[in-house]
CSV table of C-alpha atoms in Angstrom, one decimal:
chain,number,residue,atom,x,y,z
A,259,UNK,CA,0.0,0.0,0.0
A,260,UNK,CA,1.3,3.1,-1.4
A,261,UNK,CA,1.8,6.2,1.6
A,262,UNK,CA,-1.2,8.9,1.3
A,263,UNK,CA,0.1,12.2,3.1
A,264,UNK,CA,-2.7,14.5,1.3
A,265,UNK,CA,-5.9,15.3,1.8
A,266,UNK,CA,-6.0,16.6,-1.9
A,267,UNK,CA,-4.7,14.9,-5.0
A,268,UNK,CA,-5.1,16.3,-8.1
A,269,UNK,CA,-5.0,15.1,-12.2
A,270,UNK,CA,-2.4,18.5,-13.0
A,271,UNK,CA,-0.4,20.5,-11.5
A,272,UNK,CA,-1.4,24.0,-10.0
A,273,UNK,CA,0.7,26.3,-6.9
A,274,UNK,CA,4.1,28.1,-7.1
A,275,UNK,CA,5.2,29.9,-10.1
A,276,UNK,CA,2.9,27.3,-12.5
A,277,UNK,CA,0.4,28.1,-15.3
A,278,UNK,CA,-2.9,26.3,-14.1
A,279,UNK,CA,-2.2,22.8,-16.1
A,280,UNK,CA,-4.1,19.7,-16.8
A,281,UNK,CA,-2.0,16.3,-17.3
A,282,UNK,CA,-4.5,14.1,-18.4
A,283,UNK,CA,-2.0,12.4,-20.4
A,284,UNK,CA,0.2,11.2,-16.7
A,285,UNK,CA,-1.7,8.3,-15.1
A,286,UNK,CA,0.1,9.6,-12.0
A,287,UNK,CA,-1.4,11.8,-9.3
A,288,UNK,CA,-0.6,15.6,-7.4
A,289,UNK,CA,-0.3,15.4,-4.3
A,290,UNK,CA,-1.7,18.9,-3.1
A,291,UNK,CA,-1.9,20.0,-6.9
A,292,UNK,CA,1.7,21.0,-6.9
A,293,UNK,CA,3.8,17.7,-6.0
A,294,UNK,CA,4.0,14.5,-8.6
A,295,UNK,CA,3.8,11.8,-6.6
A,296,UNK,CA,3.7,7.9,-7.9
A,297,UNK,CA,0.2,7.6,-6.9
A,298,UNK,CA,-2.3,6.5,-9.1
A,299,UNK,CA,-6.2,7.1,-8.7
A,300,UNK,CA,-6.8,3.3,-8.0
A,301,UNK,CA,-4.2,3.2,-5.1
A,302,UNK,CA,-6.4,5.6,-3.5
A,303,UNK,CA,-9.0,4.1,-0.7
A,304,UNK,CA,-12.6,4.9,-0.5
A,305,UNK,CA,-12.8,7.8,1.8
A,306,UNK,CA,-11.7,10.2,-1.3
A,307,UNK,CA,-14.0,11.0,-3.7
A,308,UNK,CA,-13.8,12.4,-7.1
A,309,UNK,CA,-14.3,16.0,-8.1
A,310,UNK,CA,-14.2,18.3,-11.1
A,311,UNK,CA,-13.0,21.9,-10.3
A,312,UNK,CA,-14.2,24.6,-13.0
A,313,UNK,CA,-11.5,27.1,-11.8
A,314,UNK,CA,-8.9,25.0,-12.7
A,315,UNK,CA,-9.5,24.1,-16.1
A,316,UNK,CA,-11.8,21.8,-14.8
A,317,UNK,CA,-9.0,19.6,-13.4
A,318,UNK,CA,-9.9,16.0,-11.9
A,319,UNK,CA,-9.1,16.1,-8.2
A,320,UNK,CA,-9.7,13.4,-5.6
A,321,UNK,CA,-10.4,14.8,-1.7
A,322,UNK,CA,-10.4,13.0,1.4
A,323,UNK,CA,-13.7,12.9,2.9
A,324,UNK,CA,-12.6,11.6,6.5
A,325,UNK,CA,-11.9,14.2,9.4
A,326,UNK,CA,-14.6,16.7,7.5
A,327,UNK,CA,-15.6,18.5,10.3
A,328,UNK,CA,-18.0,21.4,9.0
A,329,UNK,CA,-19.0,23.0,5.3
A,330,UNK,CA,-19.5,26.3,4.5
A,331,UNK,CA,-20.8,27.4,1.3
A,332,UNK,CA,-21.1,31.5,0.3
A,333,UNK,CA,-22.3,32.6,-3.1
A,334,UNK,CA,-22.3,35.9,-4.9
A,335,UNK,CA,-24.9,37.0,-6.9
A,336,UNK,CA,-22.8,38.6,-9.7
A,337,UNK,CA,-23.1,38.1,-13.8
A,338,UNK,CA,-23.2,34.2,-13.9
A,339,UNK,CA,-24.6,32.0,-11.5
A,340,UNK,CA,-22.0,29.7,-9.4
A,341,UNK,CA,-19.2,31.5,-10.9
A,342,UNK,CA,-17.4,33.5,-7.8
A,343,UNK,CA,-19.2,31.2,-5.3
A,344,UNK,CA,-16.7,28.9,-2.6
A,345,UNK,CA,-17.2,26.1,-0.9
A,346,UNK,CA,-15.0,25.8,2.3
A,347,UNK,CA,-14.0,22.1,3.6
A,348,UNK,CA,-13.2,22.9,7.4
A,349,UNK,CA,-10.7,18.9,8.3
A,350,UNK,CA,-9.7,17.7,11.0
């Protein structure tokens, strides 16, 4: 079993001094969507799900759901709808 030290893992890469970038091309993962790690998206266990994040080119990202202590969700009512809102994953 392969060593999961993220809560996030992402399908590109996206952080310090990098363009926003989708690999789909690399079977490997991102570990915080800024570290290429040897992790693949089967070696991950249940308790992370799958999600598609429209600010990042929609990039493919997987996020562990254990230790989720509280949601908060705020939206804006600006030009298009769900475009400046945030969801905020408080963990443990």
């Amino acid at each position: 079993m392969k060593r999961l030290n993220s809560f996030l893992y992402t399908k590109g890469k996206f952080g310090k001094g990098c363009i926003r970038s989708v690999d789909t091309n690399n079977e490997y993962l991102y570990s915080k969507a800024m570290y290429k790690t040897k992790i693949k998206k089967e070696d991950l266990p249940d308790d992370y799900i799958e999600f598609r994040s429209g600010t990042i080119r929609y990039m493919t990202g997987y996020l562990k759901t254990s230790g989720v202590v509280d949601i908060d969700y705020t939206y804006f009512l600006e030009n298009h709808i769900f475009k400046d809102d945030y969801i905020y994953i408080y963990i443990v």
